[in-house]
Tab-separated table of C-alpha atoms and ligand atoms in Angstrom:
chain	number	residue	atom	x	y	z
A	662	UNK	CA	0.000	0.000	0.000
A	663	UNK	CA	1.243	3.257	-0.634
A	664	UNK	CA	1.431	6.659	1.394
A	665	UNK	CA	1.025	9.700	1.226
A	666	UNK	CA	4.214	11.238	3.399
A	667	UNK	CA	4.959	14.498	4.202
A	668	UNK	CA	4.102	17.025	7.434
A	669	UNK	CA	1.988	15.910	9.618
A	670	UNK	CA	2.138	19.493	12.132
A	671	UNK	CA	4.722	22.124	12.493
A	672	UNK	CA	5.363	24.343	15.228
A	673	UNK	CA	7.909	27.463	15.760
A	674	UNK	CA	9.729	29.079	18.828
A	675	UNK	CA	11.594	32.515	18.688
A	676	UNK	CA	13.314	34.611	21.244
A	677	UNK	CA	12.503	36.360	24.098
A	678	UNK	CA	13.626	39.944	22.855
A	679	UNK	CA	12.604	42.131	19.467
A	680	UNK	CA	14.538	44.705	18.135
A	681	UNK	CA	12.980	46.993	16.158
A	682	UNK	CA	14.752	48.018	12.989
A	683	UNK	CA	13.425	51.956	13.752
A	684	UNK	CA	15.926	51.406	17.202
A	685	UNK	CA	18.924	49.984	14.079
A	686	UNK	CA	18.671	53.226	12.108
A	687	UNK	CA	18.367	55.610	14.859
A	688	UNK	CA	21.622	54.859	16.291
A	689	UNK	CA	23.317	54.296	12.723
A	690	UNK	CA	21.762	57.169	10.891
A	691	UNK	CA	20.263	54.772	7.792
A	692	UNK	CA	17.069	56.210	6.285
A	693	UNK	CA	14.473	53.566	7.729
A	694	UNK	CA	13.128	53.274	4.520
A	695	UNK	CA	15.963	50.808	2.970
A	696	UNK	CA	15.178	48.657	6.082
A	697	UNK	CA	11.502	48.722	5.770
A	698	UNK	CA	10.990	48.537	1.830
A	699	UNK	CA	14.819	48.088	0.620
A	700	UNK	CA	15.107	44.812	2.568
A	701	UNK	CA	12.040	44.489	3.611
A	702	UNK	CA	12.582	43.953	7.238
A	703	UNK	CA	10.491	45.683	10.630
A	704	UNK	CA	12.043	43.747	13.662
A	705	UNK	CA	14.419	40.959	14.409
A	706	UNK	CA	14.545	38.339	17.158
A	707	UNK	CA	16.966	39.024	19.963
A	708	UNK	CA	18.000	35.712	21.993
A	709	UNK	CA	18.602	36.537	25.905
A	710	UNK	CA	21.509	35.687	27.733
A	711	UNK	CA	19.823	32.684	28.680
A	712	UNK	CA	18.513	31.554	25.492
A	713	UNK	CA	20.179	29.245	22.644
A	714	UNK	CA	19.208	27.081	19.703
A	715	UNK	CA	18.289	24.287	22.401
A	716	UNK	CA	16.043	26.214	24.305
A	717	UNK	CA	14.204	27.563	21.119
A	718	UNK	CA	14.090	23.936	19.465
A	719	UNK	CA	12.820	22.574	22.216
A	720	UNK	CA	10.188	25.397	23.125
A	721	UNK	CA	9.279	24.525	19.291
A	722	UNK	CA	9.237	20.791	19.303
A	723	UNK	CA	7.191	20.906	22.905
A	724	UNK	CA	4.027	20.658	21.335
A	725	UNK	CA	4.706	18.497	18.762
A	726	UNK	CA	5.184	16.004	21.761
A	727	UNK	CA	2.203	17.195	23.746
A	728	UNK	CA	-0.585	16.448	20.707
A	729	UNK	CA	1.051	13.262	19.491
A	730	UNK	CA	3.228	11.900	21.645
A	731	UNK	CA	6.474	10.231	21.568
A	732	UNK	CA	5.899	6.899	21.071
A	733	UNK	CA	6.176	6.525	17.359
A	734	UNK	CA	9.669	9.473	17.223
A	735	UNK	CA	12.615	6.919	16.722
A	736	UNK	CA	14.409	9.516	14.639
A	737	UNK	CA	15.584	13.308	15.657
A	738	UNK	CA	16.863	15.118	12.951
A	739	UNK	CA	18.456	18.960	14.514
A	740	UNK	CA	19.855	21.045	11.470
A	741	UNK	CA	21.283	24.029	12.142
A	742	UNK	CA	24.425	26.295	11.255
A	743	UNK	CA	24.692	28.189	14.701
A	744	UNK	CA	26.080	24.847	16.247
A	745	UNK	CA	26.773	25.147	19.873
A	746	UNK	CA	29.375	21.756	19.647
A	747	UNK	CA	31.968	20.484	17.077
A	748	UNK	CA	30.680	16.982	18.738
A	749	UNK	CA	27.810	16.837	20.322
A	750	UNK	CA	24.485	17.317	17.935
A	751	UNK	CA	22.090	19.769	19.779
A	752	UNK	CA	19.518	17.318	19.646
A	753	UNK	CA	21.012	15.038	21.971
A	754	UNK	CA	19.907	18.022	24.608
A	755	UNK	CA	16.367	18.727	23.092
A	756	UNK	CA	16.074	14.491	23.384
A	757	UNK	CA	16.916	15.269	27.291
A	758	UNK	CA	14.682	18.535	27.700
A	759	UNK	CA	11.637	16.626	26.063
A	760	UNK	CA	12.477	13.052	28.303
A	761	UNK	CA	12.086	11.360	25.121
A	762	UNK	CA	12.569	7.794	24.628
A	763	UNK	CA	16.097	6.205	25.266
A	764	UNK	CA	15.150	3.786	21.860
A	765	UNK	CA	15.764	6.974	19.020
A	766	UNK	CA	18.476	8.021	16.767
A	767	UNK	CA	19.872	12.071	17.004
A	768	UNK	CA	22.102	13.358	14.989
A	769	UNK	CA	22.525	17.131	13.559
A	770	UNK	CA	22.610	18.538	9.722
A	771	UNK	CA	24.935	21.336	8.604
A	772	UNK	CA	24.809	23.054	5.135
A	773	UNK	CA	23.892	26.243	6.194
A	774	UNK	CA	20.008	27.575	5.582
A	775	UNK	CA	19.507	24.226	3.752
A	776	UNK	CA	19.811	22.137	6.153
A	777	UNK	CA	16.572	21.754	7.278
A	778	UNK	CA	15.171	20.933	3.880
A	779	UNK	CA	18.033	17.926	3.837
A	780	UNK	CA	16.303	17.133	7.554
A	781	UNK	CA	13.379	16.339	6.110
A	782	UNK	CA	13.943	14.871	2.676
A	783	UNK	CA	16.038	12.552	4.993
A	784	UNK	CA	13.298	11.601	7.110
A	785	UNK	CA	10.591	10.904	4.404
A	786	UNK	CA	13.411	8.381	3.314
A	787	UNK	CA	13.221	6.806	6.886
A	788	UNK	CA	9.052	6.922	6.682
A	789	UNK	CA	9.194	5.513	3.322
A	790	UNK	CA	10.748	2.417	4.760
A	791	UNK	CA	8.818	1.974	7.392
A	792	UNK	CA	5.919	4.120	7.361
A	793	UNK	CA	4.615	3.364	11.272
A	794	UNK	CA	7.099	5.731	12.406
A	795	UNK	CA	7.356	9.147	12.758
A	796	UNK	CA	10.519	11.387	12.661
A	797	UNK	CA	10.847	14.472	14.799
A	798	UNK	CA	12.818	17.212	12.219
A	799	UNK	CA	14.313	20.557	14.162
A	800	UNK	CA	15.734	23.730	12.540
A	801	UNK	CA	16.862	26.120	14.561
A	802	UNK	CA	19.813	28.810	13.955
A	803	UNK	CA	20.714	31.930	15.647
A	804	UNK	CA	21.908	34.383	12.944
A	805	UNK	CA	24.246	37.041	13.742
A	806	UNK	CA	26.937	39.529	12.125
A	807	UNK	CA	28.863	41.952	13.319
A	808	UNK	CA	27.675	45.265	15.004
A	809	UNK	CA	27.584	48.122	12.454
A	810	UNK	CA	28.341	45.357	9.286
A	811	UNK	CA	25.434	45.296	6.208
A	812	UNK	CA	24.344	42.017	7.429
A	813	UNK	CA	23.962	43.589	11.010
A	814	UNK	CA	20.131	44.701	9.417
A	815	UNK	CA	19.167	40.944	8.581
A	816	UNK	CA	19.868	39.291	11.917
A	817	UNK	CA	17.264	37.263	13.560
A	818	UNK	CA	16.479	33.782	15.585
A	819	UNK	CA	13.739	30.883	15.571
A	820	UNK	CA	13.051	27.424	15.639
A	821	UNK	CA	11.147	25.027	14.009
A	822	UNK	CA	10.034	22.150	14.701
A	823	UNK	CA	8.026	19.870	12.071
A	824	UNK	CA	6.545	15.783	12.541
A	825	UNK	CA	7.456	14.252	9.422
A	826	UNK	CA	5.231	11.469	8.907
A	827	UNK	CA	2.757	9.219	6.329
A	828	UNK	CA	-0.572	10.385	5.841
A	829	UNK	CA	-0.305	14.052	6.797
A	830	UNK	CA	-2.629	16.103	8.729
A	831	UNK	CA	-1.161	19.700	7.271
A	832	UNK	CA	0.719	18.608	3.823
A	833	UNK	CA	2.253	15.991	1.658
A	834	UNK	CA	5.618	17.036	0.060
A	835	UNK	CA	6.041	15.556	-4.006
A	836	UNK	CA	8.814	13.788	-5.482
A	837	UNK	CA	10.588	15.415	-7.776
A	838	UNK	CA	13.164	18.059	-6.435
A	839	UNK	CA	14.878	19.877	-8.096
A	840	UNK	CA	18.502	20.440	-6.749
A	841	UNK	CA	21.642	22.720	-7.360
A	842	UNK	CA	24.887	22.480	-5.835
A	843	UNK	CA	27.571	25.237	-6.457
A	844	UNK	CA	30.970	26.026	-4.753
A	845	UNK	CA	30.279	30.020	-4.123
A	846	UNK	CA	32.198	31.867	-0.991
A	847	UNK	CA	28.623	33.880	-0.704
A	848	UNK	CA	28.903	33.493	3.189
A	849	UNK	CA	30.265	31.356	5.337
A	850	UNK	CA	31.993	31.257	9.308
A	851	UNK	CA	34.658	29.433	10.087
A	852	UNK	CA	35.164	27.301	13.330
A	853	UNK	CA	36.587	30.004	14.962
A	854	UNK	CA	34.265	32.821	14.298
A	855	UNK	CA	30.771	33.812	16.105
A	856	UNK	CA	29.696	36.042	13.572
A	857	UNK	CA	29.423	35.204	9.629
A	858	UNK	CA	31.517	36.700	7.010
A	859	UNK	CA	29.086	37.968	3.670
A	860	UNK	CA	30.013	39.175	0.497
A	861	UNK	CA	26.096	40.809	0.145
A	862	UNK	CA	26.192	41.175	-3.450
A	863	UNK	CA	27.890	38.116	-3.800
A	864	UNK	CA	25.133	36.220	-1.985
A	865	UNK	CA	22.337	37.596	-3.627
A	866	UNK	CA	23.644	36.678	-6.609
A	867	UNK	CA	24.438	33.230	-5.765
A	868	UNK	CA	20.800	32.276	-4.741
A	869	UNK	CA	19.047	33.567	-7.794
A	870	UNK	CA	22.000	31.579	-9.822
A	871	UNK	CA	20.338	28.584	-7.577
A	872	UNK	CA	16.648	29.772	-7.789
A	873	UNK	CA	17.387	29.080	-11.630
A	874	UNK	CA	19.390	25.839	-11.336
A	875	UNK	CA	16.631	24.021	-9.094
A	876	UNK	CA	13.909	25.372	-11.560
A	877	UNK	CA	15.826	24.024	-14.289
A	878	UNK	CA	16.687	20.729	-12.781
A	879	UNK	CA	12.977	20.502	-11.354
A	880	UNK	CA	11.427	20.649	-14.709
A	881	UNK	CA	14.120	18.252	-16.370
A	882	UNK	CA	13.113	16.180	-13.112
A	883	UNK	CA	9.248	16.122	-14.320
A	884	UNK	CA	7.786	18.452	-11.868
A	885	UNK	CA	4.553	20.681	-12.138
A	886	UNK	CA	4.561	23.668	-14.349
A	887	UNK	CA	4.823	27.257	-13.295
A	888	UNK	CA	1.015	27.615	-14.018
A	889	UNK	CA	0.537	24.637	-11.232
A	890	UNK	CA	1.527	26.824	-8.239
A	891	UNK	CA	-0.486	28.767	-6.254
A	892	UNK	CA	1.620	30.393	-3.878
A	893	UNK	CA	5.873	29.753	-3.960
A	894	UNK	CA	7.694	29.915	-0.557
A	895	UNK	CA	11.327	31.103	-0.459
A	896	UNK	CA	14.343	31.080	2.050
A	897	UNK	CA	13.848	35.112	3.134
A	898	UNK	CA	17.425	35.911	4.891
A	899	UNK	CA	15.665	39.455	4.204
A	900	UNK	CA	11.815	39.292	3.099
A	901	UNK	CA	12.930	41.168	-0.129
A	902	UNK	CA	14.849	38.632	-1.421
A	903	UNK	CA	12.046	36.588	-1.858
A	904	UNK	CA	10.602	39.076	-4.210
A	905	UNK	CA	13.615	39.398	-6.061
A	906	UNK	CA	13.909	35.239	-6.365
A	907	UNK	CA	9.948	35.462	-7.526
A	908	UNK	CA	10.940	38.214	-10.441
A	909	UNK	CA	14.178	35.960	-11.185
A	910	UNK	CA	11.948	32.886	-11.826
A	911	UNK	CA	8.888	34.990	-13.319
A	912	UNK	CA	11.862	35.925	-15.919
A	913	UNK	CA	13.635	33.219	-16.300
A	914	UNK	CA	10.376	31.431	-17.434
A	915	UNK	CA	9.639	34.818	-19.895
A	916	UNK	CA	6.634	36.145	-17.896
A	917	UNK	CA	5.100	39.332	-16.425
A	918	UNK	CA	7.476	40.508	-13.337
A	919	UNK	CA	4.659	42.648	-12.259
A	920	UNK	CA	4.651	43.885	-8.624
A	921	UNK	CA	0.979	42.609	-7.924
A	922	UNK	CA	1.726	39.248	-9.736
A	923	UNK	CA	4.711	38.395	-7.445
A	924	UNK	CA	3.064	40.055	-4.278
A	925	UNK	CA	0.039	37.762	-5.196
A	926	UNK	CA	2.193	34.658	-5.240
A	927	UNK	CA	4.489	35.184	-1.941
A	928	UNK	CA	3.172	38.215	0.095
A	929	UNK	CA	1.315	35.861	2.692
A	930	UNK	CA	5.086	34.128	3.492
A	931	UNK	CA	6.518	36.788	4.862
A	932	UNK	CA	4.730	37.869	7.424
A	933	UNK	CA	6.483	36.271	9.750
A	934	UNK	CA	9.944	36.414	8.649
A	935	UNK	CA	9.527	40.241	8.138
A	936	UNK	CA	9.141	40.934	12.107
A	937	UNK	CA	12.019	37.655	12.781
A	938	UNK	CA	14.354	38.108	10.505
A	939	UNK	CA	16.640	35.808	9.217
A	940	UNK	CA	16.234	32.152	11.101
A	941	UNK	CA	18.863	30.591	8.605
A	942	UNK	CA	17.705	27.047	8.318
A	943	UNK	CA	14.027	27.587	10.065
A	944	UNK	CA	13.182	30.335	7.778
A	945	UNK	CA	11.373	28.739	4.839
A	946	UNK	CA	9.515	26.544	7.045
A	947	UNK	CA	8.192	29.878	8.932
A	948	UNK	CA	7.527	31.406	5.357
A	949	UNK	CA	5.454	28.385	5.118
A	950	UNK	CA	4.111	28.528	8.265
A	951	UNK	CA	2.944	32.183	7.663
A	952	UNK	CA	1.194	31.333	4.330
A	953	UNK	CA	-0.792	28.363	5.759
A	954	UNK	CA	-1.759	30.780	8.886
A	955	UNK	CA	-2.466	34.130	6.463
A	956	UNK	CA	-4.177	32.431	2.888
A	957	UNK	CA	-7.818	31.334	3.153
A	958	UNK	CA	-7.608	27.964	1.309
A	959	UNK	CA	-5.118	26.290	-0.012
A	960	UNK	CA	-6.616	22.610	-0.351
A	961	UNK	CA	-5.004	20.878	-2.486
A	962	UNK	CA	-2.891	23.498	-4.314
A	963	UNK	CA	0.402	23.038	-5.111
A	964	UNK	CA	3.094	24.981	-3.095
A	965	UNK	CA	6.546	25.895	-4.422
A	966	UNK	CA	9.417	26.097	-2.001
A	967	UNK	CA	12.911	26.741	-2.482
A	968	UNK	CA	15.515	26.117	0.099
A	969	UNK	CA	18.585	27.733	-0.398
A	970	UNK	CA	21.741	27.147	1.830
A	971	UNK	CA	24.906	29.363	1.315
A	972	UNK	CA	28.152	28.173	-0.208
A	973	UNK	CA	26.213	26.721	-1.746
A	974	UNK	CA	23.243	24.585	-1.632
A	975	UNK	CA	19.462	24.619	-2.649
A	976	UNK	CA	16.263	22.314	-3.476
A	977	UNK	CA	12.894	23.555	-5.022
A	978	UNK	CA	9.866	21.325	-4.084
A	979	UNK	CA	6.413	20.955	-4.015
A	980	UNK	CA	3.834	20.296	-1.191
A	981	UNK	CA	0.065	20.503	-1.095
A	982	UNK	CA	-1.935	21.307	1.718
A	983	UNK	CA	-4.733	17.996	2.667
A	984	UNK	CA	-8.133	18.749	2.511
A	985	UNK	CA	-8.249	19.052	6.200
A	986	UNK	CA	-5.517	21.369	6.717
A	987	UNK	CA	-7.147	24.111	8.390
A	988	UNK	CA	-8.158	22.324	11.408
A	989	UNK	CA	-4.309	21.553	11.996
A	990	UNK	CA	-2.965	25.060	12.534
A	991	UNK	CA	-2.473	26.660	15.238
A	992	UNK	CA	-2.398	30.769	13.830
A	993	UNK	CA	-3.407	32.116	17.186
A	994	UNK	CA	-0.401	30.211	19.173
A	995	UNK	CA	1.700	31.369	16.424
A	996	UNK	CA	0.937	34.904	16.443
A	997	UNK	CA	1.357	34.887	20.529
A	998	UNK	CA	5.216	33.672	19.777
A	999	UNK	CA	5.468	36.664	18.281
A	1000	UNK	CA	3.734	39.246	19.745
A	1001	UNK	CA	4.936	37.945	23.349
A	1002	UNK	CA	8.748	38.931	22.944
A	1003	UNK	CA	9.447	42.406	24.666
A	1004	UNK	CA	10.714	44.928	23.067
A	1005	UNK	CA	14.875	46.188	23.740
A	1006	UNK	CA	16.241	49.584	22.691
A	1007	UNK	CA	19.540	49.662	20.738
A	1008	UNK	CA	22.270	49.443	24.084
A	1009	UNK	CA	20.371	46.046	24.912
A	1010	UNK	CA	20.581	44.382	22.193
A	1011	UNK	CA	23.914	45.596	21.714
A	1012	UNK	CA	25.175	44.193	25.274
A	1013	UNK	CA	23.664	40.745	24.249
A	1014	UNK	CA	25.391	41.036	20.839
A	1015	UNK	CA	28.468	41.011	22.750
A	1016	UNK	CA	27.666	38.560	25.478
A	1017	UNK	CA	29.767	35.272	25.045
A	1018	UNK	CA	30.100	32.296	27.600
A	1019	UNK	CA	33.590	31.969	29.111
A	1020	UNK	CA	35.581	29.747	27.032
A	1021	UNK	CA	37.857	28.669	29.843
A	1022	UNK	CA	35.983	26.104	31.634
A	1023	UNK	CA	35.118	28.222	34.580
A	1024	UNK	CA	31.943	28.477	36.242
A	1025	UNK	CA	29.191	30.921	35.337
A	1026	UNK	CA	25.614	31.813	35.606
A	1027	UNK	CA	23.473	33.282	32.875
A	1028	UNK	CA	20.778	36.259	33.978
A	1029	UNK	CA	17.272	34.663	34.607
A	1030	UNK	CA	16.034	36.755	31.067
A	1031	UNK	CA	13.971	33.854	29.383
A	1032	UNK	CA	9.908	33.716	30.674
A	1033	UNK	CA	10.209	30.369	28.454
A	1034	UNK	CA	9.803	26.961	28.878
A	1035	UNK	CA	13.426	26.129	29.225
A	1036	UNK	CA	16.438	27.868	29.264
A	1037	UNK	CA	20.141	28.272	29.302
A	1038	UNK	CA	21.165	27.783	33.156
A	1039	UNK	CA	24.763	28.405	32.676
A	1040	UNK	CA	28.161	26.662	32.003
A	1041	UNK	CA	30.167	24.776	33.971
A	1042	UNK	CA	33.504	22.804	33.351
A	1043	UNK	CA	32.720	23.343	29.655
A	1044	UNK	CA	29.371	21.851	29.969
A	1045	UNK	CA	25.846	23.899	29.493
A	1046	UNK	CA	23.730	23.516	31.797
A	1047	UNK	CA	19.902	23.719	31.162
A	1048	UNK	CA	17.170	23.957	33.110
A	1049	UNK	CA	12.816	22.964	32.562
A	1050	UNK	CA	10.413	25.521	34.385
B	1971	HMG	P1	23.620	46.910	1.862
B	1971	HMG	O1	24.807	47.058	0.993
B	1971	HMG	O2	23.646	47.575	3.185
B	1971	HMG	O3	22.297	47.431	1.158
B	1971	HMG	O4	23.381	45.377	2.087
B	1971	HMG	P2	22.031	47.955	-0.337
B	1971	HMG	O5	22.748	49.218	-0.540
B	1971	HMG	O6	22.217	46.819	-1.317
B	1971	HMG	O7	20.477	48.270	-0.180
B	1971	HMG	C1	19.553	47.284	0.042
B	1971	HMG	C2	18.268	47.657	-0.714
B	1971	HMG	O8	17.677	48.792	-0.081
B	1971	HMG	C3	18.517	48.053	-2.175
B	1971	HMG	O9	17.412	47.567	-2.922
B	1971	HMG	C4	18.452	49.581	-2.115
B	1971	HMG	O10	18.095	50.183	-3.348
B	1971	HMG	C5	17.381	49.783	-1.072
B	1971	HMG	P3	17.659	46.581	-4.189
B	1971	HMG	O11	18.535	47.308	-5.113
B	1971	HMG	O12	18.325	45.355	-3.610
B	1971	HMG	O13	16.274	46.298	-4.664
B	1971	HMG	N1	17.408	51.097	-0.411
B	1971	HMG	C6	16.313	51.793	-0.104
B	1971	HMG	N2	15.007	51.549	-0.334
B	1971	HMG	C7	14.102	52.477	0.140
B	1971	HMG	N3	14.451	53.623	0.776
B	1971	HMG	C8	15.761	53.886	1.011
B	1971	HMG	C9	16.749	52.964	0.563
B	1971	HMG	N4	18.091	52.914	0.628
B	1971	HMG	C10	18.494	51.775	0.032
B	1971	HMG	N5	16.094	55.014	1.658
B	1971	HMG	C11	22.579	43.145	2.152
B	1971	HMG	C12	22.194	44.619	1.971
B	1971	HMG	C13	21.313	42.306	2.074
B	1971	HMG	C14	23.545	42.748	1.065
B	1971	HMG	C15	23.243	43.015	3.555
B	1971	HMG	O14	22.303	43.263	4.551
B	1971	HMG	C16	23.870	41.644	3.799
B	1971	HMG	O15	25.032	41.419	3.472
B	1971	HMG	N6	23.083	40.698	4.421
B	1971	HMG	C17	23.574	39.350	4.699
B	1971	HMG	C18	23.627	38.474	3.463
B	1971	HMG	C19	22.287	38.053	2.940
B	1971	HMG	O16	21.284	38.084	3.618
B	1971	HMG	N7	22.261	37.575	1.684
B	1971	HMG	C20	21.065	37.070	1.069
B	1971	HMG	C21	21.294	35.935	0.084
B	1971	HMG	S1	22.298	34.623	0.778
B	1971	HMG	C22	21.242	33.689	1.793
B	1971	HMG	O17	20.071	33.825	1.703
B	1971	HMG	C23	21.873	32.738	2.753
B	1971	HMG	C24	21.899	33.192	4.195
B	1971	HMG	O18	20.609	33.119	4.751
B	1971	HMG	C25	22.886	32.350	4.997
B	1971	HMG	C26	22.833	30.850	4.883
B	1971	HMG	O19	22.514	30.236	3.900
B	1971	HMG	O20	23.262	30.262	5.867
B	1971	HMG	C27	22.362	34.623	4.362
């Protein structure tokens, strides 16, 4: 017999602290407008001192676990590029947070924003093979450049956290993909940096060269045509740059690049992104989350969405909402993520842009900040130490 497979429910976490991109200009003298139209951005996600991409992933995946339970999760799939260990995979702690079962596999992703889209194409492998399970896939990144850099505007942080199983509540994702892999030095952070290195242009550049190559490889692949799509869901490091990838593809395919035509087709997916900012390799997933939440029916309809992972890596798919989908989302919880953070002025957020953990092994205790679920306790001996309110 065979299944449908795909995403059964999806739920996000983000930080505890907004910065509005008003405070941004103020102190660096940039006309607001380039941050509100140019890239498209109104607020990013601050983490506090106590939060990391544990506490978020967890605070994410929290629910998933409440509504269905653990019993059928023999698979945790954590991709992020904000890794907190060169080791240990993050999940191993989210496994611990969520107390769940000593019988499942963890193991973290890396390939920057596209990791999460390799989470999940992995796990449909897993529930192809045995369709009784279900695997838990987390994305969650912190994304941060240096104070007073370009890419200081396009910071942000979230989780998501998705249940990848057979027959769906919320969508089934299609075979084929289309997929593009191209050694570009877009962006990038070696082991011994905090903050990424950009060449802006560069990178822009580099994902609409991969906006065309999956499109190219999708169609060769057998996939729908353009006219198929109702809506198209990009990676938005900045929400503008999904409008720019939705022109690239609108002209690469020789049609209208009309501002109302590509608003029509990906205005609803950035909603969210647009007061988070970037969330690296949860960021397409919230697009997606924010067009399910924000478009009044989508049964049915085919859904573009293109992953794209600097340096470089990207997939364009399809998925299509199940008749039922509506009664699977959860818009209200989602908004209260986001409306519940508390706003910071510009020295805040700076001070936490600075904060580090002592890399020497001593003891130290992080400022109760976090009204989450769970949070970073401290570090100790070189070990971080969480704690469940
Ligand atoms: P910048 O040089 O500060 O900005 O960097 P700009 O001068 O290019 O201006 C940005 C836009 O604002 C332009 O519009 C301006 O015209 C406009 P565009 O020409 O692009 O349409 N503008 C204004 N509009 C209205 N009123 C005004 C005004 N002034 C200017 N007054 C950049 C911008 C995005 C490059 C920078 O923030 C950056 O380097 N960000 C980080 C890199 C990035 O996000 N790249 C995106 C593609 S790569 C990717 O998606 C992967 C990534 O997520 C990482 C991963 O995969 O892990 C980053």
């Amino acid at each position: 017999m065979s299944h449908h497979l795909g995403i059964h429910d999806l739920s996000f976490a983000t930080t505890e602290f907004v910065l509005p991109h008003t405070a941004l200009a103020d102190h660096n003298g940039t006309d607001i407008g380039k941050y509100h139209t140019g890239i498209g951005q109104e607020s990013m996600s601050i983490p506090a001192a106590d939060e990391d991409i544990v506490t978020m992933a967890a605070t994410a995946a929290a629910p998933l676990i409440a509504r269905h339970g653990s019993d059928r999760i023999r698979t945790v799939v954590f991709a992020t590029e904000s890794s907190i260990d060169q080791a240990k995979a993050a999940g191993v702690y989210v496994h611990s947070l969520l107390q769940l079962p000593s019988a499942t596999r963890v193991v973290e992703l890396k390939q920057a924003c596209y990791g999460a889209t390799a989470a999940l194409q992995f796990a449909l492998g897993l529930i192809r093979r045995d369709p009784t399970q279900h695997v838990l896939v987390i994305a969650s990144d912190v994304s941060k450049y240096d104070a007073d850099s370009p890419g200081e505007a396009t910071q942000g942080a979230a989780a998501v956290a998705m249940l990848v199983t057979a027959n769906p509540a919320l969508l089934t994702i299609h075979d084929p993909s289309g997929l593009y892999t191209a050694d570009v030095m877009d962006f990038w952070r070696p082991n011994y940096r905090d903050t990424a290195l950009v060449d802006g242009q560069e990178s822009i550049n580099a994902y609409l060269q991969a906006v065309e190559g999956t499109w190219k490889d999708y169609t060769e692949q057998g996939g729908h045509t353009l006219d198929d799509f109702t809506a198209f869901c990009y990676h938005q490091p900045f929400t503008k740059m999904a409008y720019k990838a939705h022109r690239h593809l609108l002209n690469y395919n020789d049609r209208d690049t009309d501002h109302h035509t590509i608003t029509q087709a990906i205005g609803p997916t950035t909603t969210y992104n647009n007061v988070i900012g970037n969330s690296y390799t949860a960021s397409v997933y919230l697009g997606l989350a924010a067009l399910l939440d924000h478009t009044p029916d989508l049964t049915n309809q085919p859904i573009g969405l293109f992953s794209y992972g600097s340096g470089s890596v990207a997939e364009f798919f399809a998925a299509t909402p199940t008749p039922d989908y509506h009664n699977h989302l959860h818009t209200t919880t989602n908004q209260h993520t986001i409306t519940r953070r508390t706003t910071i002025d510009y020295p805040t957020y700076l001070q936490l842009h600075e904060n580090t953990l002592p890399t020497d092994g001593t003891h130290h205790t992080t400022p109760t900040q976090t009204t989450g679920p769970y949070r970073l306790a401290g570090i100790n001996n070189h070990k971080r130490i969480y704690e469940t309110r």
